[in-house]
Amino acid sequence: MMLEVRDLKTQFLIGGRTGTAVDGVSFSVDEGQTLGIVGESGSGKSITALSILRLLPRPFARNAGGEVLFRGVDLLKLNDKQMRRYRGHHISMVLQDPMTALNPVLTIGDQIEEAIRMHRKLPRAEVRRLAIEMLELLRVPAAARRLASYPHEFSGGMRQRVVGAIALACQPELLIADEPTTALDATVQDQYLRLLKRIQRDRSLAIIFITHDLAVVARMCDRVAVMYAGRVVERAPTAALFAQARHPYTQALLRSALPEIPDRNARLYSIEGAPPSIFQPRHGCPFAARCEHVMPRCREEAPPDIEMGQGHAASCWLLA
Amino acid sequence: MLMLILSRALQSCVALLVLSVVVFGLSRASGDPVELMVPVDATQEARDVLRHTLGLDRSLAEQYVTFLTGALSGDLGVSIRERRPALDLVFERLSNSAWLALTAMTVALTLAIPLAVAAAVWKGTLIDAFARYIAVLGQSMPTFFVGLVLIIVVSGRWGLLPAGGMESWQSYVLPSITLGWFVVAGMMRLLRSSLLEVLDSEFVKLARIKGVPERVVIWKHALRNALISVVTLGGVYFALLLSTAVIVETVFAWPGLGRLAYDAVRFRDFPVTQAVVLVTAVLVVTINLVVDFLYAWLDPRIRRSQSGGS
């Protein structure tokens, strides 16, 4: 396995209260694979990503246990300098909002070249050539000329490609994509996803794709982990998840995302209630309060991870 | 960029024209200088003669036109008290004030920038509290007090630096610290808060994702963005230091513009008053112009939007 996350825990310390944002999350990705992480806002998806790169917002958030094994090395045990060698070089990330992800006062050439120079000692002209190559890879037109442009001279879709060029500049093995297409409109989103797939194929890049958009998951991901309240409640190959979701939360998610509409007066399905605050003490299953199939046991004891074969697992008492 | 320069220059000219009217009006409204110049028992005739030679018997409109055409050709009249061209007096003092303002600004920036960076990076810690304390202290203590304490301790007790005058570079140290410290608070607090905002931004996150060391993240990616908001305040403070350092100039016996203005007002030496105010105004307008260009240099987005969006 390229990346193996085991029992990862991340806590927030705000105003003297401790909240658990990521609560014992485990998953893995291998070369050329895409793992989707889905869940609603606040389920801990982005914090999981930042925990892997060790870029949690300081001083509030901190790692509280678990392992992040990248090719066998536990990233959580590295010092800052060692960790920096992994960022951008082995593991990289693209962010959600292309409008704010680029430094407004530096040219995009500066920003791409900096990413290359961080990890590779090369002559200036060579760095420049690589930067142009990256923009061409991301299909930014007139790449050589646009190195001197500033971010505000690009459209949103083009900016997201520039962010992609920066993230991929040092040919990382793993790319974490945190809702990279959420801020883009549908046609631009489609182009971007195609591009990402092609680059992945050419470079056997591993991708962790964080999203709340199940249509994107169906299109991009080999396997999916569904997160709820800081936990992975179900993980499965993508096809199996869509065909046969086992956790009530996943079922509800699918039903609200891909609704059956029998007639025009039918009400759209939505999951009642809201996820628990991370500062609430935890007893039992975090979804119990909103679950249609809740049983007394759900409120007292956290359900174990139940393997159902072919990499499909869910943590729910219904399956025990 | 050319359009930006032209339009801002035009705005500045209009501002100066309006100001010339105000200056002219106010100095005429402050009383009759003739009364101060002649002996108490002077005859009405003597007064009229003097008034005529000074051109004060003509209509205000006429006087204003004379004043303006003179001003445009660099003639702002002759000091009533010293009988020398008012502009010469101003320029003599101006360079003294400018050097003091410049050294004070340097003191302020060398203190404010590191303090703000330290306070932002170690937000909520003792370092943050200490940095803010230093800054607020400078602003809350009156400059005459800081100046006097420095004179008493550094010049008096330790005998290290001159207490006043302008003989050597050493004379600059104490007044610069006194003036500069006063400016630190505002600059440091503004820079700290804009740094905090920038450090929380997505592009700083992206820089960290690239593996950029924290030192470079702060000094290259964050500081340049944060400085944009401080440039305006810096310009305002610089103009302020240049023109209103009256108290500090008095405490340190500094022959600057502030003291010239004070004396001119006291003796109703209106050509000098006019000259001081006008020259100061030109300076303030010029500084603001420079600030605008600095802005455009720091922030590529302004360069573009102001030049017509092409």
XYZ file of C-alpha atoms in Angstrom:
630
model
C 0.000 0.000 0.000
C 1.173 3.500 -0.783
C -0.793 5.195 1.966
C -2.309 3.547 4.961
C -4.139 5.561 7.563
C -4.783 3.688 10.790
C -7.063 4.751 13.598
C -6.349 8.443 12.999
C -7.615 10.817 15.685
C -7.626 14.596 15.476
C -8.835 16.849 18.229
C -9.767 20.491 18.495
C -9.118 22.481 21.633
C -11.264 25.593 21.696
C -12.116 27.634 24.754
C -10.943 24.886 27.097
C -13.193 22.283 25.469
C -11.851 19.314 23.559
C -13.708 18.067 20.514
C -12.872 15.068 18.388
C -13.115 15.996 14.703
C -11.564 12.815 13.354
C -12.340 9.800 15.491
C -10.396 6.657 14.656
C -10.410 6.819 10.869
C -8.725 4.085 8.827
C -8.356 3.721 5.050
C -5.749 3.057 2.399
C -4.929 3.973 -1.203
C -2.585 2.401 -3.698
C -0.869 3.559 -6.889
C -3.215 4.568 -9.681
C -6.249 4.240 -7.420
C -8.798 6.810 -6.398
C -10.340 6.705 -2.979
C -13.407 8.855 -2.489
C -14.158 10.312 0.916
C -17.763 11.469 1.098
C -19.828 12.998 3.837
C -21.671 16.182 4.656
C -19.957 19.418 5.755
C -18.374 19.042 9.155
C -18.004 15.276 8.926
C -14.217 15.591 9.203
C -13.234 14.980 5.555
C -11.026 18.034 5.150
C -9.544 17.715 8.619
C -8.586 14.133 7.751
C -6.776 15.434 4.650
C -4.980 18.154 6.595
C -4.041 15.613 9.273
C -2.273 13.507 6.637
C -0.225 16.508 5.495
C 0.138 17.707 9.088
C -1.218 21.140 8.198
C -3.895 21.366 10.869
C -4.887 24.878 11.913
C -2.670 25.720 14.846
C -2.911 26.089 17.745
C -6.465 24.721 17.999
C -6.131 21.351 16.305
C -3.744 18.541 17.068
C -3.207 14.923 16.258
C -4.365 12.659 19.072
C -3.307 9.243 17.924
C -3.133 6.792 15.060
C -0.686 6.308 12.224
C -0.312 7.755 8.739
C 1.948 5.309 6.906
C 3.284 6.539 3.596
C 5.292 3.724 1.983
C 5.818 2.390 5.494
C 6.983 5.675 7.064
C 4.755 7.074 9.803
C 4.379 10.732 8.818
C 3.085 11.624 12.256
C 6.472 10.765 13.758
C 8.573 12.963 11.446
C 10.025 16.304 12.524
C 8.960 19.472 10.706
C 11.865 19.488 8.290
C 11.408 15.844 7.314
C 7.682 16.383 6.917
C 8.263 19.331 4.596
C 10.132 17.033 2.206
C 6.961 15.004 1.785
C 4.685 17.956 1.141
C 4.423 18.773 -2.543
C 7.093 16.218 -3.320
C 5.396 12.896 -2.437
C 1.977 14.064 -1.312
C 0.229 17.123 -2.661
C -3.176 18.682 -2.418
C -5.554 20.875 -4.413
C -7.943 23.114 -2.555
C -11.598 23.818 -2.986
C -11.740 27.480 -3.912
C -9.566 28.452 -6.888
C -10.393 32.127 -6.337
C -8.478 32.283 -3.052
C -5.926 29.482 -3.425
C -3.396 31.522 -5.392
C -1.263 34.302 -3.958
C -2.622 37.522 -5.531
C 0.683 39.396 -5.529
C 2.884 36.743 -7.142
C 2.824 35.714 -10.791
C 1.659 32.200 -11.441
C 5.125 31.501 -12.879
C 6.618 32.399 -9.481
C 4.156 30.151 -7.730
C 4.681 27.105 -9.930
C 8.459 27.541 -10.074
C 8.619 27.857 -6.292
C 6.923 24.474 -5.971
C 9.581 22.922 -8.225
C 12.526 24.677 -6.557
C 11.391 23.524 -3.120
C 12.316 19.947 -3.875
C 14.615 19.947 -6.882
C 17.892 21.769 -7.438
C 17.750 22.697 -11.117
C 19.046 25.528 -13.296
C 16.677 28.449 -13.665
C 15.863 27.788 -17.311
C 15.073 24.175 -16.545
C 12.699 25.158 -13.733
C 10.962 27.507 -16.147
C 10.690 24.817 -18.781
C 9.118 22.461 -16.239
C 6.651 25.151 -15.164
C 5.546 25.648 -18.770
C 5.282 21.894 -19.152
C 3.026 21.734 -16.098
C 0.692 24.416 -17.457
C 0.581 22.558 -20.768
C -0.173 19.331 -18.947
C -3.130 21.068 -17.328
C -4.083 22.452 -20.762
C -3.653 26.131 -19.947
C -3.495 27.853 -23.337
C -0.408 29.910 -24.288
C 1.421 28.515 -21.268
C 4.804 30.165 -21.874
C 3.275 33.598 -22.158
C 1.035 33.171 -19.130
C 3.820 32.534 -16.646
C 4.075 36.295 -16.130
C 0.335 36.667 -15.481
C -1.179 37.232 -12.077
C -3.981 35.043 -10.701
C -6.675 37.697 -11.190
C -6.085 37.540 -14.932
C -7.478 33.987 -15.077
C -11.007 32.639 -14.933
C -12.067 30.352 -12.091
C -11.666 27.197 -14.158
C -8.221 28.245 -15.374
C -7.173 29.147 -11.849
C -8.106 25.677 -10.679
C -5.849 24.289 -13.421
C -3.036 26.538 -12.223
C -3.583 25.219 -8.688
C -3.398 21.742 -10.220
C -0.143 22.639 -12.007
C 1.336 23.786 -8.682
C 0.173 20.677 -6.862
C 1.531 18.332 -9.517
C 4.722 20.298 -10.258
C 7.016 17.934 -8.357
C 5.299 14.813 -9.655
C 3.822 13.687 -6.347
C 2.708 10.076 -5.959
C -0.419 10.968 -4.028
C -2.791 13.837 -4.677
C -5.431 14.863 -2.184
C -8.226 16.705 -3.967
C -10.425 18.552 -1.485
C -13.656 19.330 -3.348
C -11.699 20.661 -6.336
C -14.730 21.107 -8.543
C -17.318 22.343 -6.047
C -16.688 25.984 -6.940
C -16.697 25.378 -10.706
C -19.704 25.370 -12.986
C -20.812 22.120 -14.604
C -19.018 22.255 -17.960
C -15.763 23.457 -16.439
C -16.087 20.758 -13.783
C -16.434 18.120 -16.477
C -13.278 19.271 -18.292
C -11.338 19.355 -15.048
C -12.346 15.846 -14.027
C -11.424 14.442 -17.452
C -8.033 16.119 -17.185
C -7.453 14.727 -13.726
C -8.347 11.198 -14.878
C -5.979 11.406 -17.814
C -3.080 12.674 -15.675
C -3.794 9.936 -13.152
C -3.629 7.273 -15.860
C -0.391 8.634 -17.338
C 1.392 8.898 -14.015
C -0.292 6.143 -12.006
C -1.116 8.815 -9.467
C -3.005 7.855 -6.333
C -5.851 10.247 -5.547
C -7.885 10.843 -2.443
C -10.972 12.616 -3.686
C -12.901 14.473 -1.028
C -16.391 15.487 -2.035
C -20.012 15.561 -1.058
C -21.069 15.068 -4.670
C -22.020 11.428 -5.237
C -22.146 11.879 -9.021
C -18.473 12.854 -8.965
C -17.741 9.853 -6.754
C -19.417 7.492 -9.201
C -17.338 8.900 -12.003
C -13.931 9.241 -10.372
C -13.489 6.756 -7.564
C -12.523 3.091 -7.346
C -13.411 2.855 -3.682
C -15.344 5.039 -1.293
C -15.200 5.759 2.401
C -18.321 7.377 3.855
C -17.627 9.633 6.807
C -20.093 10.684 9.460
C -19.250 12.735 12.566
C -15.527 12.053 12.283
C -15.845 8.309 11.649
C -15.769 6.127 8.573
C -19.179 4.419 8.787
C -18.937 2.468 5.550
C -16.277 1.665 2.993
C -16.764 -0.239 -0.242
C -15.816 -0.470 -3.902
C -17.765 2.288 -5.670
C -20.055 -0.051 -7.612
C -20.922 -2.044 -4.484
C -21.675 1.096 -2.531
C -24.128 2.391 -5.112
C -25.700 -1.031 -5.665
C -25.915 -2.128 -2.085
C -25.228 0.457 0.583
C -25.384 -1.222 3.998
C -25.152 1.594 6.512
C -28.393 3.507 7.123
C -26.497 6.794 6.768
C -25.132 5.835 3.342
C -28.587 4.677 2.294
C -30.084 7.982 3.379
C -27.320 9.886 1.629
C -27.931 8.034 -1.616
C -31.645 8.543 -1.309
C -31.282 12.311 -0.842
C -28.645 12.650 -3.569
C -30.271 10.425 -6.189
C -33.969 10.768 -5.396
C -36.721 8.808 -7.046
C -39.383 11.276 -8.040
C -42.652 9.443 -8.709
C -44.671 12.572 -9.498
C -44.207 16.301 -9.397
C -45.916 16.704 -6.039
C -43.607 14.273 -4.260
C -41.446 15.785 -1.540
C -37.688 15.500 -1.891
C -36.118 13.271 0.712
C -33.791 14.779 3.286
C -32.185 13.388 6.410
C -33.859 14.808 9.508
C -31.766 16.559 12.149
C -28.121 17.567 12.187
C -24.900 15.724 12.957
C -23.744 15.880 16.602
C -21.329 18.597 17.665
C -17.750 17.386 17.959
C -17.747 18.648 21.527
C -20.594 16.368 22.631
C -19.601 13.346 24.685
C -19.846 10.177 22.621
C -21.918 7.160 23.502
C -22.858 4.546 20.966
C -23.326 5.161 17.280
C -22.992 8.840 16.221
C -25.848 8.431 13.715
C -28.277 6.969 16.289
C -30.135 10.247 16.811
C -31.063 10.507 13.118
C -31.308 6.839 12.169
C -34.631 5.360 11.000
C -33.651 1.895 12.246
C -32.290 2.928 15.636
C -32.296 0.267 18.379
C -31.659 0.705 22.133
C -28.225 -0.848 21.769
C -27.194 1.840 19.188
C -27.356 4.557 21.840
C -25.197 2.688 24.336
C -22.459 0.936 22.455
C -20.478 1.998 19.390
C -20.953 -0.556 16.609
C -17.893 -2.501 15.403
C -16.593 -2.507 11.846
C -18.269 -5.426 10.134
C -16.541 -6.900 7.074
C -18.832 -8.238 4.384
C -16.222 -9.394 1.898
C -14.755 -7.804 -1.257
C -13.577 -4.815 0.723
C -17.065 -3.850 1.782
C -17.447 -2.976 5.453
C -19.840 -0.932 7.559
C -20.160 -0.180 11.226
C -23.773 -0.752 12.177
C -25.529 -2.988 14.706
C -28.053 -3.996 12.037
C -25.332 -6.044 10.367
C -24.025 -7.740 13.486
C -0.643 52.436 -15.465
C -0.235 55.712 -17.413
C -3.932 56.437 -17.003
C -3.601 55.820 -13.294
C -0.744 58.312 -13.007
C -2.516 60.973 -15.068
C -5.849 60.749 -13.282
C -4.249 60.793 -9.849
C -2.049 63.758 -10.794
C -5.095 65.701 -11.981
C -6.946 64.957 -8.735
C -3.940 66.228 -6.808
C -3.932 69.537 -8.718
C -7.593 70.144 -7.910
C -6.956 69.378 -4.242
C -4.089 71.885 -4.156
C -6.153 74.611 -5.792
C -8.919 74.220 -3.220
C -6.324 74.254 -0.507
C -4.766 77.489 -1.736
C -8.129 79.221 -1.285
C -8.497 77.884 2.239
C -4.974 78.903 3.217
C -5.407 82.341 1.783
C -8.728 82.842 3.516
C -7.624 81.552 6.904
C -4.466 83.619 7.071
C -6.460 86.784 6.271
C -9.056 85.852 8.877
C -6.484 85.504 11.660
C -6.158 89.251 12.239
C -4.393 92.303 10.895
C -0.603 91.867 10.876
C -0.093 95.627 10.558
C -1.139 96.112 14.188
C 1.692 93.862 15.290
C 4.305 95.506 13.073
C 3.894 99.139 13.921
C 4.506 100.820 17.261
C 1.414 101.257 19.399
C 1.478 105.029 18.944
C 1.893 104.998 15.125
C -0.252 107.386 13.135
C -3.105 106.191 10.953
C -1.142 107.500 7.979
C 1.884 105.373 8.787
C -0.382 102.378 9.098
C -1.989 103.039 5.742
C 1.388 103.392 4.049
C 2.510 100.080 5.457
C -0.774 98.463 4.502
C -0.321 99.767 0.979
C 3.262 98.506 0.611
C 2.116 95.088 1.820
C -0.733 95.191 -0.702
C -3.303 94.709 2.052
C -5.447 97.636 0.894
C -6.494 95.872 -2.309
C -9.575 93.687 -2.693
C -9.381 90.070 -1.489
C -9.859 88.761 -5.031
C -6.947 90.836 -6.264
C -4.831 89.715 -3.336
C -5.681 86.098 -4.059
C -4.706 86.365 -7.718
C -1.413 87.993 -6.753
C -0.895 85.271 -4.172
C -1.648 82.468 -6.613
C 0.434 83.759 -9.519
C 3.264 84.400 -7.088
C 2.889 80.907 -5.624
C 3.012 79.314 -9.062
C 6.279 81.080 -9.838
C 7.710 80.127 -6.454
C 7.158 83.475 -4.761
C 5.154 83.246 -1.567
C 5.928 86.688 -0.287
C 8.404 88.003 2.239
C 8.351 87.140 5.906
C 6.942 90.110 7.812
C 9.067 89.319 10.820
C 12.368 88.276 9.268
C 12.125 90.258 6.000
C 13.319 87.302 3.952
C 11.463 85.290 1.286
C 9.006 83.033 3.106
C 9.773 80.087 0.885
C 13.478 80.234 1.740
C 12.613 80.028 5.413
C 10.382 77.035 4.749
C 12.924 75.150 2.697
C 15.645 75.735 5.275
C 13.472 74.078 7.866
C 11.920 71.508 5.602
C 15.028 69.421 5.081
C 15.560 69.297 8.856
C 12.008 68.046 9.351
C 12.224 65.651 6.431
C 15.355 63.980 7.797
C 13.786 63.677 11.221
C 10.577 62.235 9.743
C 12.590 59.790 7.673
C 14.675 58.524 10.586
C 11.578 58.363 12.802
C 9.768 56.356 10.118
C 12.742 54.021 9.868
C 12.675 53.517 13.630
C 8.919 52.895 13.467
C 9.140 50.340 10.662
C 12.095 48.454 12.100
C 10.134 48.123 15.316
C 6.625 47.617 13.934
C 7.302 44.947 11.303
C 9.182 42.424 13.476
C 6.829 43.075 16.405
C 3.774 42.500 14.206
C 5.226 39.352 12.678
C 6.140 37.973 16.100
C 2.730 38.864 17.502
C 0.899 37.262 14.591
C 2.995 34.103 14.455
C 2.816 33.529 18.200
C -0.721 34.849 18.550
C -2.211 34.561 22.000
C 1.129 33.869 23.674
C 3.230 36.045 25.987
C 5.237 37.244 22.983
C 2.051 38.579 21.424
C 1.062 40.336 24.645
C 4.553 41.798 25.069
C 4.674 43.099 21.493
C 1.299 44.751 21.812
C 2.254 46.229 25.174
C 5.380 47.873 23.709
C 3.319 49.284 20.864
C 0.487 50.650 22.977
C 2.932 52.176 25.428
C 4.430 54.257 22.617
C 1.055 55.568 21.603
C -0.350 56.250 25.040
C 2.622 58.142 26.423
C 2.657 61.764 25.242
C 5.683 62.517 23.065
C 6.816 65.386 25.263
C 6.980 62.976 28.188
C 8.930 60.318 26.314
C 11.200 63.023 24.948
C 11.880 64.524 28.367
C 12.500 61.141 29.982
C 14.962 60.227 27.226
C 16.743 63.566 27.657
C 16.946 63.182 31.423
C 18.101 59.563 31.388
C 20.135 59.136 28.200
C 21.610 62.617 27.873
C 21.534 63.738 31.483
C 22.291 60.749 33.661
C 24.242 58.621 31.171
C 25.648 61.528 29.170
C 25.449 59.459 26.015
C 23.646 61.544 23.409
C 22.999 65.259 22.858
C 19.804 66.546 24.428
C 18.901 68.914 21.626
C 19.989 70.797 18.535
C 21.112 69.270 15.290
C 24.877 69.057 15.308
C 25.661 65.477 14.275
C 23.962 62.186 13.506
C 23.819 61.566 17.229
C 21.299 64.377 17.582
C 18.870 62.365 15.470
C 18.731 59.368 17.783
C 16.537 60.610 20.620
C 13.969 62.628 18.619
C 13.678 59.784 16.086
C 12.967 57.264 18.814
C 10.470 59.606 20.470
C 8.582 60.239 17.222
C 8.990 56.742 15.802
C 7.756 54.938 18.890
C 4.558 56.946 18.747
C 3.858 55.600 15.264
C 4.686 51.971 16.076
C 1.390 51.163 17.779
C -0.927 51.914 14.881
C 1.271 50.298 12.277
C 1.999 47.240 14.378
C -1.631 46.573 15.238
C -2.816 46.995 11.670
C -0.037 44.806 10.319
C -0.636 42.157 12.972
C -4.320 41.841 12.178
C -3.852 41.799 8.432
C -1.053 39.244 8.815
C -3.355 37.042 10.884
C -5.959 37.245 8.167
C -3.454 36.422 5.436
C -1.868 33.558 7.408
C -5.303 31.992 7.591
C -5.855 32.255 3.846
C -6.021 29.457 1.308
C -2.986 30.617 -0.639
C -0.833 30.414 2.473
C -2.173 26.896 2.938
C -1.205 26.102 -0.651
C 2.305 27.458 -0.052
C 2.633 25.118 2.935
C 1.312 22.234 0.833
C 4.152 22.884 -1.618
C 6.577 22.323 1.235
C 7.619 25.962 1.597
C 9.389 26.518 4.937
C 7.422 28.552 7.470
C 9.997 31.364 7.387
C 9.400 31.884 3.647
C 5.645 31.487 4.067
C 5.631 34.390 6.514
C 8.156 36.773 4.982
C 7.376 36.179 1.312
C 3.827 34.943 0.930
C 2.105 36.557 3.881
C 3.972 39.789 4.612
C 3.766 41.261 1.122
C -0.001 40.818 1.096
C -0.354 42.148 4.610
C 1.819 45.202 3.910
C -0.653 46.531 1.348
C -2.990 47.735 4.071
C -0.129 49.264 6.040
C 1.197 51.370 3.159
C -1.655 53.871 3.363
C -1.287 54.285 7.081
C 2.487 54.645 6.628
C 1.927 57.480 4.148
C -0.471 59.260 6.464
C 1.935 58.919 9.371
C 4.869 60.115 7.314
C 3.003 63.266 6.301
C 1.981 63.700 9.920
C 5.547 63.343 11.177
C 6.777 65.791 8.585
C 4.322 68.533 9.349
C 3.166 68.247 12.932
C 6.150 67.267 14.973
C 5.799 70.597 16.792
C 6.061 69.189 20.288
C 9.011 66.938 19.630
C 10.784 69.700 17.724
C 10.253 72.024 20.648
C 11.432 69.526 23.261
C 14.601 68.733 21.314
C 15.158 72.317 20.077
C 14.905 70.978 16.538
C 14.857 73.698 13.868
C 12.071 72.102 11.867
C 8.907 72.977 10.013
C 6.657 72.469 13.020
C 8.391 75.152 15.023
C 8.463 77.522 12.066
C 4.704 77.186 11.699
C 4.183 77.710 15.415
C 6.276 80.902 15.432
C 4.664 82.208 12.242
C 1.188 81.823 13.673
C 2.195 83.437 16.937
C 3.529 86.551 15.181
C 0.811 86.648 12.486
C 3.575 86.325 9.911
C 1.034 85.300 7.307
C 3.345 84.937 4.289
C 5.294 82.363 6.277
C 2.113 80.692 7.539
C 0.863 80.455 3.982
C 4.163 79.132 2.754
C 4.400 76.486 5.491
C 0.841 75.279 4.966
C 1.124 75.292 1.199
C 4.434 73.478 1.091
C 3.143 70.950 3.626
C 0.044 70.467 1.520
C 2.079 69.870 -1.616
C 4.107 67.334 0.352
C 1.054 65.550 1.725
C -0.499 65.362 -1.717
C 2.772 64.093 -3.190
C 3.120 61.486 -0.441
C -0.410 60.295 -1.111
C 0.427 60.057 -4.786
C 3.519 58.006 -3.996
C 1.413 55.788 -1.714
C -1.004 55.124 -4.560
C 1.820 54.086 -6.843
C 3.332 51.933 -4.095
C -0.061 50.294 -3.808
C -0.121 49.517 -7.502
C 3.388 48.154 -7.281
C 2.493 45.884 -4.363
C -0.863 44.742 -5.648
C -1.119 43.735 -9.300
C -4.912 43.811 -9.092
C -4.928 47.599 -8.616
C -2.491 48.114 -11.489
C -5.064 46.557 -13.699
C -8.422 47.823 -12.508
C -7.309 51.473 -12.460
C -5.906 51.413 -15.973
C -9.238 50.748 -17.580
C -9.308 46.983 -17.293
C -7.354 46.184 -20.433
